[in-house]
Coordinates of C-alpha atoms in Angstrom, one line a residue:
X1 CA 7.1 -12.6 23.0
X2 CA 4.3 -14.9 24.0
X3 CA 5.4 -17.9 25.6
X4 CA 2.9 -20.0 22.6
X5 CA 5.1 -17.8 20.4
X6 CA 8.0 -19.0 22.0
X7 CA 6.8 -22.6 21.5
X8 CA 6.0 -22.7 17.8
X9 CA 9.3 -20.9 17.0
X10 CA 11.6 -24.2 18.7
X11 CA 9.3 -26.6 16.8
X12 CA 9.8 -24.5 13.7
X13 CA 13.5 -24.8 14.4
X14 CA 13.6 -28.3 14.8
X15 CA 11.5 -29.2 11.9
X16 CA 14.7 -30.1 10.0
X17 CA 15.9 -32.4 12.6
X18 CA 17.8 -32.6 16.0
X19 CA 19.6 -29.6 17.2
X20 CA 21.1 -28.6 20.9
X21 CA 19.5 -25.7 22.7
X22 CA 22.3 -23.2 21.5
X23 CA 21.4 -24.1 17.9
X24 CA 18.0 -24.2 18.6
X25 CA 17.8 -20.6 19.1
X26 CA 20.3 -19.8 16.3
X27 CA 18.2 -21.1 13.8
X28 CA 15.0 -19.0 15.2
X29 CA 17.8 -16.2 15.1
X30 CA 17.8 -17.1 11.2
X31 CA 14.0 -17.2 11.0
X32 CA 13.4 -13.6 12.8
X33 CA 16.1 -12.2 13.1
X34 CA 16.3 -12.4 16.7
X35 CA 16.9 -14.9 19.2
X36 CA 14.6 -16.0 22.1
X37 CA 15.7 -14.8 26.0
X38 CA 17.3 -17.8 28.0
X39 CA 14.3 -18.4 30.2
X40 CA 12.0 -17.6 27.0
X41 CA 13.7 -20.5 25.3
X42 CA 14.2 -22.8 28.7
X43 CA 10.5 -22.2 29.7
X44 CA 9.0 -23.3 25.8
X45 CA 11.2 -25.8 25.6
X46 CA 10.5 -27.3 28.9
X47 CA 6.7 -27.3 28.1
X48 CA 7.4 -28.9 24.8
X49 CA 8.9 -31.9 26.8
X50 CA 6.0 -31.9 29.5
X51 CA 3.5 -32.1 26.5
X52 CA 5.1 -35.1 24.7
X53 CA 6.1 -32.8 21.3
X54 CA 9.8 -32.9 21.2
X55 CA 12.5 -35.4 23.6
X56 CA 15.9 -35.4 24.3
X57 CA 18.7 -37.6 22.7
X58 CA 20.9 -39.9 25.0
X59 CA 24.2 -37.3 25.3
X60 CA 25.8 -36.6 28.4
X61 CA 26.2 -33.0 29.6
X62 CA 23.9 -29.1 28.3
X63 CA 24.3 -30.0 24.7
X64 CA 21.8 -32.9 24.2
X65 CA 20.3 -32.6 20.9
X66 CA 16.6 -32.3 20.7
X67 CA 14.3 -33.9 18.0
X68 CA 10.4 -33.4 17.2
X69 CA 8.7 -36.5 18.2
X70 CA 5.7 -38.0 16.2
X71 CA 3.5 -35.9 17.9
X72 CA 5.6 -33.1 17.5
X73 CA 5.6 -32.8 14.1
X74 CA 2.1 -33.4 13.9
X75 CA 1.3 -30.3 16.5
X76 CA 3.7 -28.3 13.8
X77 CA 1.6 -29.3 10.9
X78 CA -1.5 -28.4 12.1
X79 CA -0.5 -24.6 13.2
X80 CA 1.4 -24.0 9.8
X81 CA -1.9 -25.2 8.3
X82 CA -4.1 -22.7 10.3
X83 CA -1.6 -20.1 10.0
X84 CA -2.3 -20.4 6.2
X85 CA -5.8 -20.9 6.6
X86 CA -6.0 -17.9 8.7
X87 CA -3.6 -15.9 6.0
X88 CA -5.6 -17.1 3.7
X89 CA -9.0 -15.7 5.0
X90 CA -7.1 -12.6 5.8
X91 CA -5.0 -11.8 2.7
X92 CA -6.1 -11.2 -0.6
X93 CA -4.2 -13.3 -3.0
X94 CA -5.5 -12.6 -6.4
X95 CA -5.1 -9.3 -7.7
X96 CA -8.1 -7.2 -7.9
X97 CA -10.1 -5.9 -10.9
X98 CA -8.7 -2.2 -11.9
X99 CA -12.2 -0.7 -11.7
X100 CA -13.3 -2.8 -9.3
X101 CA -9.9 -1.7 -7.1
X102 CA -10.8 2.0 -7.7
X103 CA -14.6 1.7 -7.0
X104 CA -12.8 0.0 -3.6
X105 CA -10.9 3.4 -2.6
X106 CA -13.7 5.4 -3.8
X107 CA -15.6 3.9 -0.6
X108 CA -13.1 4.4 2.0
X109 CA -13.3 7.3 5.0
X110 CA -10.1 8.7 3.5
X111 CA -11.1 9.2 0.1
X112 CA -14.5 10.8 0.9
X113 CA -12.5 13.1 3.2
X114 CA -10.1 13.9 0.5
X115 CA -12.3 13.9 -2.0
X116 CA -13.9 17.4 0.1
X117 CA -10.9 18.6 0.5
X118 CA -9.7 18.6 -2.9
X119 CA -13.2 20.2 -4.3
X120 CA -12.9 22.9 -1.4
X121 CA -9.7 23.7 -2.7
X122 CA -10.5 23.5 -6.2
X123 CA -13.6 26.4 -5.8
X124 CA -15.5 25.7 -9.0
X125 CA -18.4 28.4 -9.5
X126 CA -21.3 27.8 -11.7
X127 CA -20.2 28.3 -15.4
X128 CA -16.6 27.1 -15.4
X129 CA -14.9 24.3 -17.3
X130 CA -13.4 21.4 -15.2
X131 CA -11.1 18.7 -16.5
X132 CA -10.6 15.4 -14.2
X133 CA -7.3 14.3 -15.9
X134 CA -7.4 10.4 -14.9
X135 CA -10.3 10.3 -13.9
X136 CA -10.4 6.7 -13.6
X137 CA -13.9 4.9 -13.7
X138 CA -15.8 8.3 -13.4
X139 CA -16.3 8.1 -9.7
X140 CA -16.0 11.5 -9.0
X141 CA -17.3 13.1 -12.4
X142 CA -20.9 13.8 -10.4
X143 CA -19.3 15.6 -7.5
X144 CA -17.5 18.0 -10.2
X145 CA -20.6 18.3 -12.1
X146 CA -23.1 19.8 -9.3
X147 CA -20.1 21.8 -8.6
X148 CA -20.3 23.4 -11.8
X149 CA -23.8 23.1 -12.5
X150 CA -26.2 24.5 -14.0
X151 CA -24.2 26.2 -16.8
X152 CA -20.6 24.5 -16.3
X153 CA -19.0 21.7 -17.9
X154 CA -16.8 18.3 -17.1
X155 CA -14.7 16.6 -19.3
X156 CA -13.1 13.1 -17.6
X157 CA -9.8 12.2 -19.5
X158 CA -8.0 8.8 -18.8
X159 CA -5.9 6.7 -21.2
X160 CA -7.3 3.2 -20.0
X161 CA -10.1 2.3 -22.5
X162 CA -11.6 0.4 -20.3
X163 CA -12.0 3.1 -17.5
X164 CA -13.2 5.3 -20.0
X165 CA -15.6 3.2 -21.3
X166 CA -17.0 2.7 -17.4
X167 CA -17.2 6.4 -16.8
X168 CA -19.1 7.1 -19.7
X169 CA -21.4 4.6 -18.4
X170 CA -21.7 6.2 -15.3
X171 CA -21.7 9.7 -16.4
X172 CA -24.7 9.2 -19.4
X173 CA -27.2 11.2 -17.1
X174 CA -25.0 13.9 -16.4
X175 CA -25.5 17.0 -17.8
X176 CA -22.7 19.1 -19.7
X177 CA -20.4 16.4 -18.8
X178 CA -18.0 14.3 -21.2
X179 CA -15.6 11.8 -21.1
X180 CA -12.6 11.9 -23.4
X181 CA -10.1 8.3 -23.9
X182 CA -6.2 10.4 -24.6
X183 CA -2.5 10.5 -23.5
X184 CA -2.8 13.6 -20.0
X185 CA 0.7 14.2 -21.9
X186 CA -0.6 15.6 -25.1
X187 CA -4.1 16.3 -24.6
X188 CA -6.1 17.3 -27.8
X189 CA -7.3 20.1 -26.4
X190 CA -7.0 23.8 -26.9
X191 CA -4.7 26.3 -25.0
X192 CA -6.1 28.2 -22.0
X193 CA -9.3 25.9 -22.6
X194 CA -10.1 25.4 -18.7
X195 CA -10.7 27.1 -15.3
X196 CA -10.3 23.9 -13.6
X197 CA -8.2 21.1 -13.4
X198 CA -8.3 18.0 -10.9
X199 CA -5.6 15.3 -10.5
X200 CA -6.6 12.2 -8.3
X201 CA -3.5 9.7 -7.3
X202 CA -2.6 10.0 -11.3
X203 CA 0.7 11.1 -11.4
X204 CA 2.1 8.5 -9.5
X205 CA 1.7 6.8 -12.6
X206 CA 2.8 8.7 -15.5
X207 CA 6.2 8.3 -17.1
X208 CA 7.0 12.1 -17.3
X209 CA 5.2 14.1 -14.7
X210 CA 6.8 17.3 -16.0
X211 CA 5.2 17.4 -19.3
X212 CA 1.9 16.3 -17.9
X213 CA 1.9 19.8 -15.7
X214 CA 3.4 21.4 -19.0
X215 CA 0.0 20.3 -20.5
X216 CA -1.8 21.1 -17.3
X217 CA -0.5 24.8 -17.7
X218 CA -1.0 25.2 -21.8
X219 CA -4.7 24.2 -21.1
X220 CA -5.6 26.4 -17.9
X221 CA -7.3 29.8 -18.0
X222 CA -5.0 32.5 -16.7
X223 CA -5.4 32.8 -13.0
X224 CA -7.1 28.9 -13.2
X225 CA -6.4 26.3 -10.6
X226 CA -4.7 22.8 -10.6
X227 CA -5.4 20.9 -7.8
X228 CA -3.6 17.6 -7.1
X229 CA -3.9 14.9 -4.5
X230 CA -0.9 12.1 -4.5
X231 CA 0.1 10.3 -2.0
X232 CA 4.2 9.7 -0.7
X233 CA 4.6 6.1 -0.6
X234 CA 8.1 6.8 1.0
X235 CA 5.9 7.6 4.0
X236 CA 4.1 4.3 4.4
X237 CA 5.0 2.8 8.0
X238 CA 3.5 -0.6 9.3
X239 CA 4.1 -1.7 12.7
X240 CA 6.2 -4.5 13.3
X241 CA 8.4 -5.7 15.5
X242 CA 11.8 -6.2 13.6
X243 CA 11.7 -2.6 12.0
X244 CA 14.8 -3.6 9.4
X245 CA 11.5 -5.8 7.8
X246 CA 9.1 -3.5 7.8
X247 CA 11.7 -1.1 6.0
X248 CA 12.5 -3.7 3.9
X249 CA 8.9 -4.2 3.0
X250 CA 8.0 -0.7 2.4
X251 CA 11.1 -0.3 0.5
X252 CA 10.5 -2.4 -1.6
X253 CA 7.2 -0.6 -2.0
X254 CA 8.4 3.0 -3.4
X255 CA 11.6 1.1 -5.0
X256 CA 9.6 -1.2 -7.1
X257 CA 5.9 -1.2 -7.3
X258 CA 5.2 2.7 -7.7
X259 CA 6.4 4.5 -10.8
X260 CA 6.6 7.9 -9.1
X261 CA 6.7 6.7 -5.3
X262 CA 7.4 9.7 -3.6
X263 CA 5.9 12.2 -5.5
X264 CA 3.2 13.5 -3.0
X265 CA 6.7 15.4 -1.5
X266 CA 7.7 16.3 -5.1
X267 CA 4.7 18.2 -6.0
X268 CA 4.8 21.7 -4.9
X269 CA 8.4 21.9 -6.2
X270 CA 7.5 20.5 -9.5
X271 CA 4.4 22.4 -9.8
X272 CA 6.5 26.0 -8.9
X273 CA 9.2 24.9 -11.8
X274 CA 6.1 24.3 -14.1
X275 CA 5.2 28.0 -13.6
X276 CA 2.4 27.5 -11.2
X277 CA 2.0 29.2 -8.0
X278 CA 1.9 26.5 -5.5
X279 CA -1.0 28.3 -3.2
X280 CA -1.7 25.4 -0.1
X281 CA -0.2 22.3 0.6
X282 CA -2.3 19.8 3.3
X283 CA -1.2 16.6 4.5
X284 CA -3.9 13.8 4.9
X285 CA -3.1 10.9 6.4
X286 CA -4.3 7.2 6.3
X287 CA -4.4 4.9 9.2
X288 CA -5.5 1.8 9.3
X289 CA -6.0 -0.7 12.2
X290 CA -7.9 -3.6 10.4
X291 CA -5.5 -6.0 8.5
X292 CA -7.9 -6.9 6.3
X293 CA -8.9 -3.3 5.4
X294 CA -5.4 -2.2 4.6
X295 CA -5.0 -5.2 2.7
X296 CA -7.2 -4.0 0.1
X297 CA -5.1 -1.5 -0.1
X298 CA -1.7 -1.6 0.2
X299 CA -1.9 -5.9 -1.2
X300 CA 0.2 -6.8 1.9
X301 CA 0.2 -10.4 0.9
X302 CA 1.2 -9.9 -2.8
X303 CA 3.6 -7.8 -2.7
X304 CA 5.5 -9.7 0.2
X305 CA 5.8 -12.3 -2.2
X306 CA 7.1 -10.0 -4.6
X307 CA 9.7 -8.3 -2.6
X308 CA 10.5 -11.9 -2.0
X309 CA 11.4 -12.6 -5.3
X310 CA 13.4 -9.3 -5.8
X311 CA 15.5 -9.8 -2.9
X312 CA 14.1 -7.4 -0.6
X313 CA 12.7 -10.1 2.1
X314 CA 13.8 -13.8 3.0
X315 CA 10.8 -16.6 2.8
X316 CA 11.2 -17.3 6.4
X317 CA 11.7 -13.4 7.3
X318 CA 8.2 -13.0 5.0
X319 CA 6.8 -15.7 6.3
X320 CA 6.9 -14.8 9.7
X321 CA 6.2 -10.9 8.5
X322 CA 2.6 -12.3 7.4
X323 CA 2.0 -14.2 10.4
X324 CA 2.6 -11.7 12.8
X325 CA 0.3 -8.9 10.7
X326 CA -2.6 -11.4 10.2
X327 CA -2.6 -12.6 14.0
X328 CA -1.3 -9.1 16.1
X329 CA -2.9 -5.7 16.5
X330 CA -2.4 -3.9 13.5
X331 CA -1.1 -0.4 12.5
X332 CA -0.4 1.1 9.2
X333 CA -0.4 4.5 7.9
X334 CA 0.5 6.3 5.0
X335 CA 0.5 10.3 3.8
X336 CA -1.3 12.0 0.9
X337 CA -0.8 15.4 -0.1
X338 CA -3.2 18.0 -1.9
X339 CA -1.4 20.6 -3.5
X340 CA -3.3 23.7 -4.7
X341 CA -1.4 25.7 -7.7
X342 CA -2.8 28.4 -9.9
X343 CA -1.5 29.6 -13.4
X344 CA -0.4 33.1 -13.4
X345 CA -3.0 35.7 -14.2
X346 CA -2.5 38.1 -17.4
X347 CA -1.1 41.5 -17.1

């Protein structure tokens, strides 16, 4: 630990009043979950003294309790303050827009690349009928189109009004291509009514993922293909030192914020016992080293708070959580898979 690390700890410590040096590291023990090394703690509190910010109480003996002075407290204030300002800068608080959120991940390096991978492994010839089930705000309605183009046809499905609404928008000089407002659990559509069919992080969502590759298999073409992308939230890893936090965090994650959390490992098991034959599985993974990128993202700010509120994090253990990933060298990454399955041809 840095030595100013060091320093802002002990003032933290003391910020409830006058405590020995033993309890001076116990309660940084209670704010990290660590305590500092003897000359780590000697050395910061010793340049505390030399800089006026905390003094010693008349008590004979190692156990003199040590208070903030004036100055002290004031030197505390003003780094909490620009810790938050920095957090503040740093961390989105407010959460996003859903389109706006989508249109977000549409843009990144990772989605472009699995966006290619996905059509590679969907193969769409000219003529055949492809079906983006959640297809969001229509962001990738185009790239299906020219796939299937000039004779082909897209249909987008989503049950978000809104989205729909937006991809229609988006999608009005398209040619041969729809968008359709339903439930990807009963879809009013026919039986073996499509050669393609393209899931995009949708079934992370859906209350019964079953029926919604039951559906996926009434509607394909014998010996059409069902490609899926999803990532495995049980895989998300972010750097930190204490790792029982960053477990704690990322726990929380797949426990409480994602429907289906780990069902980018599911899928090729789930597709086989929904009849398909699960053809290619490829792992893609996401790393990111800006804060502020994986932020808009993964929400690191606003849901610390809310594993805060369940339990799954202390305010201090949080608290110091954020610090650390708004003012150290980040890492984060987390796996996707894209499973490729095909319905079984006639005989």
């Amino acid at each position: 630990m840095r030595t100013n690390d060091a320093q802002m700890l002990a003032l933290s410590a003391l910020a409830d009043g006058p405590l020995h040096g033993y309890a001076v590291n116990a309660a940084i023990e209670r704010m990290t979950g660590a305590r500092l090394g003897r000359g780590s703690l000697s050395s910061a509190l010793a340049r505390l003294h030399g800089k006026g910010l905390i003094e010693y109480l008349d008590r004979e003996g190692r156990r003199r309790p040590i208070r903030l002075t004036p100055a002290g407290r004031e030197a505390l204030k003003g780094e909490i303050e620009s810790l938050a300002h920095v957090a503040g800068r740093i961390f989105e608080t407010v959460v996003p827009d859903k389109i706006a959120y989508q249109d977000r991940l549409a843009a990144t390096d990772l989605a472009h690349a699995y966006n290619q991978a996905a059509l590679n492994a969907l193969a769409i010839q000219p003529g055949h009928v492809v079906l983006d089930l959640g297809c969001g705000p229509g962001n990738d309605l185009g790239m299906l189109a020219r796939a299937a183009a000039p004779a082909g046809r897209v249909l987008g499905i989503d049950s978000d009004p809104q989205m729909t609404r937006r991809a229609r928008t988006r999608s009005a000089g398209l040619p041969h291509t729809d968008v359709l407002t339903a439930d990807v659990h009963t879809l009013p559509l026919p039986a073996c009514s499509a050669d393609r069919l393209r899931t995009d992080r949708l079934l992370q969502h859906v209350a019964d993922v079953p029926k919604v590759l039951a559906e996926a298999r009434r509607i394909l073409r014998p010996g059409g293909r069902l490609v899926m992308g999803e990532p495995d939230w049980g895989s998300l890893a972010v750097d930190y030192p204490d790792p029982d936090v960053a477990r704690a965090y990322t726990r929380h994650v797949a426990d409480r914020i994602v429907r289906n959390a780990i069902i980018g490992r599911q899928l090729a098991r789930l597709a086989e016992q929904a009849g398909f034959t699960v053809t290619s599985v490829i792992p893609m993974t996401s790393v990111f080293r800006n804060v502020s990128a994986a932020d808009q993202v993964l929400g690191l700010q606003r849901n610390t708070e809310r594993a805060v509120a369940t339990g799954y994090l202390t305010r201090q253990k949080a608290d110091s959580w954020l610090e650390h990933l708004a003012g150290s060298p980040f890492f984060a990454a987390v796996t996707l898979y894209i499973v490729t399955a095909e319905s079984p041809a006639q005989t």
